[in-house]
């Protein structure tokens, strides 16, 4: 098919809507050209929201702290490996608390500083807490238990009572000393010559050690023979007959000592004695029994 020059020019210019072509056969054909402009294509995809998870990487442990953990005990810190790994300026501080397994007399905290690659330095700063081997020596346990255990009551007769509301004080030896509690015992020995009421306690002290016994007492309706005797493991260790016609207590601080054996276990007995046997109204107050190690 052939087109006229006019038709081709108009087509090239894009300014016409129609052109007439004349084919070689002689038949006239009207051909129509329309220019169509398509809009830009926009595609929208709608889906559900999705949560995106980020992988968390655990931080690597500090190598220096790991070395200190592995080299911080007594066995490993002296090894050549720990000595090479730790620098000469690194220190390891070890705190040890040692409690005696016999009768604990003190709790000692020892601080030891070791500097690897240099000279080891050790020093100790003790914190001492004295433990009294006599249990409930001031009888204040009565306020909680209504008894004076581990003390037991004995003797040849008479009776021992517990009195609440007395804080015994003593002016003997210079100055004034008060027990500071409120509970004391009151002992009534039998009215027989040499008869006594007693309290006894078994305790554990430091093995193979010497202790000084101290206590406070007061006598009423007494005579010159009235006395208190102390026994350790069945053997008399001292006598006190310091009764005085006063409201003040007599305080015994010397003259009565005992020595423990290799076990540290011992039995203490305190006897309240009616030596004359002619004092039907005799009685004693007593308190503040203590044993202090002297060697």
PDB file of N, CA and C in Angstrom, residues 148-221:
ATOM      1  N   UNK A 148      16.900 -21.251 134.022  1.00  0.00           N
ATOM      2  CA  UNK A 148      18.288 -20.772 134.016  1.00  0.00           C
ATOM      3  C   UNK A 148      19.215 -21.760 133.314  1.00  0.00           C
ATOM      4  N   UNK A 149      18.682 -22.623 132.470  1.00  0.00           N
ATOM      5  CA  UNK A 149      19.514 -23.562 131.723  1.00  0.00           C
ATOM      6  C   UNK A 149      20.590 -22.821 130.932  1.00  0.00           C
ATOM      7  N   UNK A 150      21.782 -23.424 130.793  1.00  0.00           N
ATOM      8  CA  UNK A 150      22.145 -24.809 131.104  1.00  0.00           C
ATOM      9  C   UNK A 150      22.570 -25.078 132.545  1.00  0.00           C
ATOM     10  N   UNK A 151      22.315 -24.105 133.453  1.00  0.00           N
ATOM     11  CA  UNK A 151      22.596 -24.364 134.859  1.00  0.00           C
ATOM     12  C   UNK A 151      21.618 -25.409 135.402  1.00  0.00           C
ATOM     13  N   UNK A 152      22.120 -26.282 136.253  1.00  0.00           N
ATOM     14  CA  UNK A 152      21.284 -27.241 136.979  1.00  0.00           C
ATOM     15  C   UNK A 152      21.390 -26.961 138.471  1.00  0.00           C
ATOM     16  N   UNK A 153      20.336 -27.274 139.195  1.00  0.00           N
ATOM     17  CA  UNK A 153      20.290 -27.020 140.639  1.00  0.00           C
ATOM     18  C   UNK A 153      20.582 -28.318 141.383  1.00  0.00           C
ATOM     19  N   UNK A 154      21.453 -28.218 142.385  1.00  0.00           N
ATOM     20  CA  UNK A 154      21.814 -29.405 143.171  1.00  0.00           C
ATOM     21  C   UNK A 154      22.078 -29.027 144.607  1.00  0.00           C
ATOM     22  N   UNK A 155      22.854 -29.865 145.305  1.00  0.00           N
ATOM     23  CA  UNK A 155      23.209 -29.611 146.693  1.00  0.00           C
ATOM     24  C   UNK A 155      22.704 -30.695 147.622  1.00  0.00           C
ATOM     25  N   UNK A 156      22.879 -30.446 148.901  1.00  0.00           N
ATOM     26  CA  UNK A 156      22.431 -31.400 149.922  1.00  0.00           C
ATOM     27  C   UNK A 156      21.029 -31.094 150.405  1.00  0.00           C
ATOM     28  N   UNK A 157      20.459 -30.045 149.920  1.00  0.00           N
ATOM     29  CA  UNK A 157      19.108 -29.657 150.318  1.00  0.00           C
ATOM     30  C   UNK A 157      18.889 -28.184 150.015  1.00  0.00           C
ATOM     31  N   UNK A 158      17.821 -27.650 150.612  1.00  0.00           N
ATOM     32  CA  UNK A 158      17.494 -26.248 150.375  1.00  0.00           C
ATOM     33  C   UNK A 158      16.875 -26.049 148.997  1.00  0.00           C
ATOM     34  N   UNK A 159      16.960 -24.843 148.473  1.00  0.00           N
ATOM     35  CA  UNK A 159      16.358 -24.539 147.171  1.00  0.00           C
ATOM     36  C   UNK A 159      17.045 -23.331 146.546  1.00  0.00           C
ATOM     37  N   UNK A 160      16.863 -23.180 145.236  1.00  0.00           N
ATOM     38  CA  UNK A 160      17.381 -22.027 144.489  1.00  0.00           C
ATOM     39  C   UNK A 160      16.232 -21.428 143.695  1.00  0.00           C
ATOM     40  N   UNK A 161      16.046 -20.121 143.846  1.00  0.00           N
ATOM     41  CA  UNK A 161      14.968 -19.422 143.149  1.00  0.00           C
ATOM     42  C   UNK A 161      15.551 -18.410 142.154  1.00  0.00           C
ATOM     43  N   UNK A 162      14.722 -17.971 141.225  1.00  0.00           N
ATOM     44  CA  UNK A 162      15.108 -16.932 140.264  1.00  0.00           C
ATOM     45  C   UNK A 162      14.315 -15.673 140.561  1.00  0.00           C
ATOM     46  N   UNK A 163      15.008 -14.545 140.676  1.00  0.00           N
ATOM     47  CA  UNK A 163      14.375 -13.271 141.006  1.00  0.00           C
ATOM     48  C   UNK A 163      14.576 -12.301 139.842  1.00  0.00           C
ATOM     49  N   UNK A 164      13.510 -11.718 139.357  1.00  0.00           N
ATOM     50  CA  UNK A 164      13.577 -10.730 138.281  1.00  0.00           C
ATOM     51  C   UNK A 164      13.301  -9.350 138.858  1.00  0.00           C
ATOM     52  N   UNK A 165      14.179  -8.390 138.546  1.00  0.00           N
ATOM     53  CA  UNK A 165      13.984  -7.028 139.012  1.00  0.00           C
ATOM     54  C   UNK A 165      15.117  -6.503 139.859  1.00  0.00           C
ATOM     55  N   UNK A 166      16.259  -7.182 139.843  1.00  0.00           N
ATOM     56  CA  UNK A 166      17.411  -6.762 140.643  1.00  0.00           C
ATOM     57  C   UNK A 166      18.601  -6.550 139.712  1.00  0.00           C
ATOM     58  N   UNK A 167      19.222  -5.370 139.763  1.00  0.00           N
ATOM     59  CA  UNK A 167      20.463  -5.096 139.037  1.00  0.00           C
ATOM     60  C   UNK A 167      21.554  -4.929 140.083  1.00  0.00           C
ATOM     61  N   UNK A 168      22.301  -5.993 140.383  1.00  0.00           N
ATOM     62  CA  UNK A 168      23.272  -5.925 141.484  1.00  0.00           C
ATOM     63  C   UNK A 168      24.443  -5.001 141.166  1.00  0.00           C
ATOM     64  N   UNK A 169      24.848  -4.239 142.150  1.00  0.00           N
ATOM     65  CA  UNK A 169      25.997  -3.348 142.017  1.00  0.00           C
ATOM     66  C   UNK A 169      26.955  -3.599 143.177  1.00  0.00           C
ATOM     67  N   UNK A 170      28.230  -3.352 142.913  1.00  0.00           N
ATOM     68  CA  UNK A 170      29.252  -3.569 143.927  1.00  0.00           C
ATOM     69  C   UNK A 170      30.204  -2.387 143.953  1.00  0.00           C
ATOM     70  N   UNK A 171      30.612  -2.010 145.173  1.00  0.00           N
ATOM     71  CA  UNK A 171      31.597  -0.948 145.331  1.00  0.00           C
ATOM     72  C   UNK A 171      32.911  -1.503 145.868  1.00  0.00           C
ATOM     73  N   UNK A 172      33.013  -2.816 145.989  1.00  0.00           N
ATOM     74  CA  UNK A 172      34.251  -3.417 146.490  1.00  0.00           C
ATOM     75  C   UNK A 172      35.323  -3.335 145.422  1.00  0.00           C
ATOM     76  N   UNK A 173      36.543  -3.081 145.853  1.00  0.00           N
ATOM     77  CA  UNK A 173      37.650  -2.963 144.902  1.00  0.00           C
ATOM     78  C   UNK A 173      37.794  -1.573 144.333  1.00  0.00           C
ATOM     79  N   UNK A 174      37.027  -0.616 144.804  1.00  0.00           N
ATOM     80  CA  UNK A 174      37.123   0.754 144.296  1.00  0.00           C
ATOM     81  C   UNK A 174      36.199   0.969 143.127  1.00  0.00           C
ATOM     82  N   UNK A 175      35.477   2.074 143.153  1.00  0.00           N
ATOM     83  CA  UNK A 175      34.526   2.362 142.083  1.00  0.00           C
ATOM     84  C   UNK A 175      33.263   1.548 142.257  1.00  0.00           C
ATOM     85  N   UNK A 176      32.333   1.739 141.342  1.00  0.00           N
ATOM     86  CA  UNK A 176      31.054   1.026 141.380  1.00  0.00           C
ATOM     87  C   UNK A 176      30.918   0.197 140.117  1.00  0.00           C
ATOM     88  N   UNK A 177      30.611  -1.070 140.297  1.00  0.00           N
ATOM     89  CA  UNK A 177      30.398  -1.979 139.174  1.00  0.00           C
ATOM     90  C   UNK A 177      28.998  -2.561 139.289  1.00  0.00           C
ATOM     91  N   UNK A 178      28.232  -2.515 138.216  1.00  0.00           N
ATOM     92  CA  UNK A 178      26.894  -3.097 138.192  1.00  0.00           C
ATOM     93  C   UNK A 178      26.821  -4.159 137.105  1.00  0.00           C
ATOM     94  N   UNK A 179      26.104  -5.232 137.388  1.00  0.00           N
ATOM     95  CA  UNK A 179      26.008  -6.338 136.437  1.00  0.00           C
ATOM     96  C   UNK A 179      25.266  -5.922 135.179  1.00  0.00           C
ATOM     97  N   UNK A 180      24.306  -5.009 135.305  1.00  0.00           N
ATOM     98  CA  UNK A 180      23.629  -4.473 134.132  1.00  0.00           C
ATOM     99  C   UNK A 180      22.395  -5.223 133.703  1.00  0.00           C
ATOM    100  N   UNK A 181      22.040  -6.308 134.387  1.00  0.00           N
ATOM    101  CA  UNK A 181      20.837  -7.055 134.037  1.00  0.00           C
ATOM    102  C   UNK A 181      19.731  -6.816 135.036  1.00  0.00           C
ATOM    103  N   UNK A 182      18.783  -7.758 135.060  1.00  0.00           N
ATOM    104  CA  UNK A 182      17.675  -7.620 136.001  1.00  0.00           C
ATOM    105  C   UNK A 182      17.343  -8.928 136.704  1.00  0.00           C
ATOM    106  N   UNK A 183      18.064 -10.006 136.344  1.00  0.00           N
ATOM    107  CA  UNK A 183      17.753 -11.323 136.909  1.00  0.00           C
ATOM    108  C   UNK A 183      18.926 -11.796 137.769  1.00  0.00           C
ATOM    109  N   UNK A 184      18.624 -12.290 138.974  1.00  0.00           N
ATOM    110  CA  UNK A 184      19.616 -12.899 139.862  1.00  0.00           C
ATOM    111  C   UNK A 184      19.018 -14.193 140.403  1.00  0.00           C
ATOM    112  N   UNK A 185      19.864 -15.009 141.039  1.00  0.00           N
ATOM    113  CA  UNK A 185      19.338 -16.185 141.729  1.00  0.00           C
ATOM    114  C   UNK A 185      19.366 -15.930 143.224  1.00  0.00           C
ATOM    115  N   UNK A 186      18.495 -16.627 143.942  1.00  0.00           N
ATOM    116  CA  UNK A 186      18.466 -16.543 145.409  1.00  0.00           C
ATOM    117  C   UNK A 186      18.521 -17.976 145.939  1.00  0.00           C
ATOM    118  N   UNK A 187      19.581 -18.269 146.707  1.00  0.00           N
ATOM    119  CA  UNK A 187      19.820 -19.632 147.173  1.00  0.00           C
ATOM    120  C   UNK A 187      19.585 -19.727 148.686  1.00  0.00           C
ATOM    121  N   UNK A 188      18.814 -20.745 149.072  1.00  0.00           N
ATOM    122  CA  UNK A 188      18.545 -21.033 150.484  1.00  0.00           C
ATOM    123  C   UNK A 188      19.190 -22.380 150.827  1.00  0.00           C
ATOM    124  N   UNK A 189      20.368 -22.381 151.497  1.00  0.00           N
ATOM    125  CA  UNK A 189      20.979 -23.664 151.870  1.00  0.00           C
ATOM    126  C   UNK A 189      20.200 -24.302 153.017  1.00  0.00           C
ATOM    127  N   UNK A 190      20.343 -25.605 153.173  1.00  0.00           N
ATOM    128  CA  UNK A 190      19.638 -26.273 154.290  1.00  0.00           C
ATOM    129  C   UNK A 190      20.263 -25.865 155.637  1.00  0.00           C
ATOM    130  N   UNK A 191      19.468 -25.986 156.688  1.00  0.00           N
ATOM    131  CA  UNK A 191      19.949 -25.605 158.018  1.00  0.00           C
ATOM    132  C   UNK A 191      20.622 -26.798 158.686  1.00  0.00           C
ATOM    133  N   UNK A 192      21.681 -27.242 158.051  1.00  0.00           N
ATOM    134  CA  UNK A 192      22.496 -28.328 158.592  1.00  0.00           C
ATOM    135  C   UNK A 192      23.965 -27.925 158.476  1.00  0.00           C
ATOM    136  N   UNK A 193      24.794 -28.382 159.362  1.00  0.00           N
ATOM    137  CA  UNK A 193      26.211 -28.011 159.352  1.00  0.00           C
ATOM    138  C   UNK A 193      26.872 -28.461 158.061  1.00  0.00           C
ATOM    139  N   UNK A 194      27.398 -27.495 157.359  1.00  0.00           N
ATOM    140  CA  UNK A 194      28.046 -27.790 156.083  1.00  0.00           C
ATOM    141  C   UNK A 194      27.087 -28.044 154.936  1.00  0.00           C
ATOM    142  N   UNK A 195      25.793 -27.907 155.193  1.00  0.00           N
ATOM    143  CA  UNK A 195      24.814 -28.127 154.130  1.00  0.00           C
ATOM    144  C   UNK A 195      24.874 -27.018 153.082  1.00  0.00           C
ATOM    145  N   UNK A 196      24.517 -27.344 151.856  1.00  0.00           N
ATOM    146  CA  UNK A 196      24.609 -26.334 150.792  1.00  0.00           C
ATOM    147  C   UNK A 196      23.565 -26.586 149.699  1.00  0.00           C
ATOM    148  N   UNK A 197      23.194 -25.498 149.055  1.00  0.00           N
ATOM    149  CA  UNK A 197      22.453 -25.537 147.790  1.00  0.00           C
ATOM    150  C   UNK A 197      23.437 -25.096 146.711  1.00  0.00           C
ATOM    151  N   UNK A 198      23.294 -25.617 145.493  1.00  0.00           N
ATOM    152  CA  UNK A 198      24.292 -25.293 144.466  1.00  0.00           C
ATOM    153  C   UNK A 198      23.674 -25.178 143.076  1.00  0.00           C
ATOM    154  N   UNK A 199      24.452 -24.557 142.190  1.00  0.00           N
ATOM    155  CA  UNK A 199      24.147 -24.533 140.758  1.00  0.00           C
ATOM    156  C   UNK A 199      25.360 -25.110 140.030  1.00  0.00           C
ATOM    157  N   UNK A 200      25.123 -25.857 138.945  1.00  0.00           N
ATOM    158  CA  UNK A 200      26.208 -26.509 138.220  1.00  0.00           C
ATOM    159  C   UNK A 200      25.990 -26.321 136.716  1.00  0.00           C
ATOM    160  N   UNK A 201      27.102 -26.197 136.009  1.00  0.00           N
ATOM    161  CA  UNK A 201      27.037 -26.071 134.552  1.00  0.00           C
ATOM    162  C   UNK A 201      28.259 -26.740 133.922  1.00  0.00           C
ATOM    163  N   UNK A 202      28.019 -27.467 132.819  1.00  0.00           N
ATOM    164  CA  UNK A 202      29.109 -28.049 132.034  1.00  0.00           C
ATOM    165  C   UNK A 202      29.252 -27.242 130.754  1.00  0.00           C
ATOM    166  N   UNK A 203      30.469 -26.848 130.432  1.00  0.00           N
ATOM    167  CA  UNK A 203      30.702 -25.997 129.261  1.00  0.00           C
ATOM    168  C   UNK A 203      31.996 -26.413 128.578  1.00  0.00           C
ATOM    169  N   UNK A 204      32.253 -25.845 127.424  1.00  0.00           N
ATOM    170  CA  UNK A 204      33.491 -26.096 126.686  1.00  0.00           C
ATOM    171  C   UNK A 204      34.242 -24.787 126.527  1.00  0.00           C
ATOM    172  N   UNK A 205      35.452 -24.736 127.037  1.00  0.00           N
ATOM    173  CA  UNK A 205      36.326 -23.567 126.924  1.00  0.00           C
ATOM    174  C   UNK A 205      37.500 -23.930 126.013  1.00  0.00           C
ATOM    175  N   UNK A 206      38.470 -23.071 125.943  1.00  0.00           N
ATOM    176  CA  UNK A 206      39.653 -23.362 125.140  1.00  0.00           C
ATOM    177  C   UNK A 206      40.477 -24.443 125.830  1.00  0.00           C
ATOM    178  N   UNK A 207      40.921 -25.414 125.050  1.00  0.00           N
ATOM    179  CA  UNK A 207      41.646 -26.542 125.611  1.00  0.00           C
ATOM    180  C   UNK A 207      42.967 -26.107 126.242  1.00  0.00           C
ATOM    181  N   UNK A 208      43.315 -26.777 127.350  1.00  0.00           N
ATOM    182  CA  UNK A 208      44.603 -26.572 128.024  1.00  0.00           C
ATOM    183  C   UNK A 208      44.861 -25.101 128.336  1.00  0.00           C
ATOM    184  N   UNK A 209      43.854 -24.441 128.871  1.00  0.00           N
ATOM    185  CA  UNK A 209      43.961 -23.012 129.180  1.00  0.00           C
ATOM    186  C   UNK A 209      43.498 -22.750 130.608  1.00  0.00           C
ATOM    187  N   UNK A 210      44.034 -21.674 131.186  1.00  0.00           N
ATOM    188  CA  UNK A 210      43.692 -21.291 132.553  1.00  0.00           C
ATOM    189  C   UNK A 210      42.738 -20.112 132.541  1.00  0.00           C
ATOM    190  N   UNK A 211      41.698 -20.201 133.368  1.00  0.00           N
ATOM    191  CA  UNK A 211      40.666 -19.163 133.436  1.00  0.00           C
ATOM    192  C   UNK A 211      40.534 -18.646 134.862  1.00  0.00           C
ATOM    193  N   UNK A 212      40.169 -17.377 134.959  1.00  0.00           N
ATOM    194  CA  UNK A 212      39.877 -16.751 136.247  1.00  0.00           C
ATOM    195  C   UNK A 212      38.367 -16.631 136.390  1.00  0.00           C
ATOM    196  N   UNK A 213      37.849 -17.061 137.526  1.00  0.00           N
ATOM    197  CA  UNK A 213      36.406 -17.022 137.779  1.00  0.00           C
ATOM    198  C   UNK A 213      36.051 -15.758 138.561  1.00  0.00           C
ATOM    199  N   UNK A 214      35.001 -15.086 138.132  1.00  0.00           N
ATOM    200  CA  UNK A 214      34.506 -13.905 138.854  1.00  0.00           C
ATOM    201  C   UNK A 214      32.979 -13.982 138.956  1.00  0.00           C
ATOM    202  N   UNK A 215      32.435 -13.345 140.006  1.00  0.00           N
ATOM    203  CA  UNK A 215      30.976 -13.310 140.206  1.00  0.00           C
ATOM    204  C   UNK A 215      30.656 -12.305 141.299  1.00  0.00           C
ATOM    205  N   UNK A 216      29.361 -12.095 141.545  1.00  0.00           N
ATOM    206  CA  UNK A 216      28.889 -11.172 142.573  1.00  0.00           C
ATOM    207  C   UNK A 216      27.906 -11.904 143.478  1.00  0.00           C
ATOM    208  N   UNK A 217      27.910 -11.555 144.776  1.00  0.00           N
ATOM    209  CA  UNK A 217      26.945 -12.183 145.683  1.00  0.00           C
ATOM    210  C   UNK A 217      26.681 -11.278 146.887  1.00  0.00           C
ATOM    211  N   UNK A 218      25.625 -11.613 147.575  1.00  0.00           N
ATOM    212  CA  UNK A 218      25.243 -10.899 148.797  1.00  0.00           C
ATOM    213  C   UNK A 218      24.614 -11.912 149.755  1.00  0.00           C
ATOM    214  N   UNK A 219      24.904 -11.785 151.055  1.00  0.00           N
ATOM    215  CA  UNK A 219      24.370 -12.709 152.065  1.00  0.00           C
ATOM    216  C   UNK A 219      23.410 -11.969 153.001  1.00  0.00           C
ATOM    217  N   UNK A 220      22.408 -12.676 153.465  1.00  0.00           N
ATOM    218  CA  UNK A 220      21.511 -12.142 154.486  1.00  0.00           C
ATOM    219  C   UNK A 220      21.323 -13.195 155.579  1.00  0.00           C
ATOM    220  N   UNK A 221      21.236 -12.706 156.850  1.00  0.00           N
ATOM    221  CA  UNK A 221      21.067 -13.573 158.026  1.00  0.00           C
ATOM    222  C   UNK A 221      22.231 -14.565 158.136  1.00  0.00           C
TER     223      UNK A 221
END
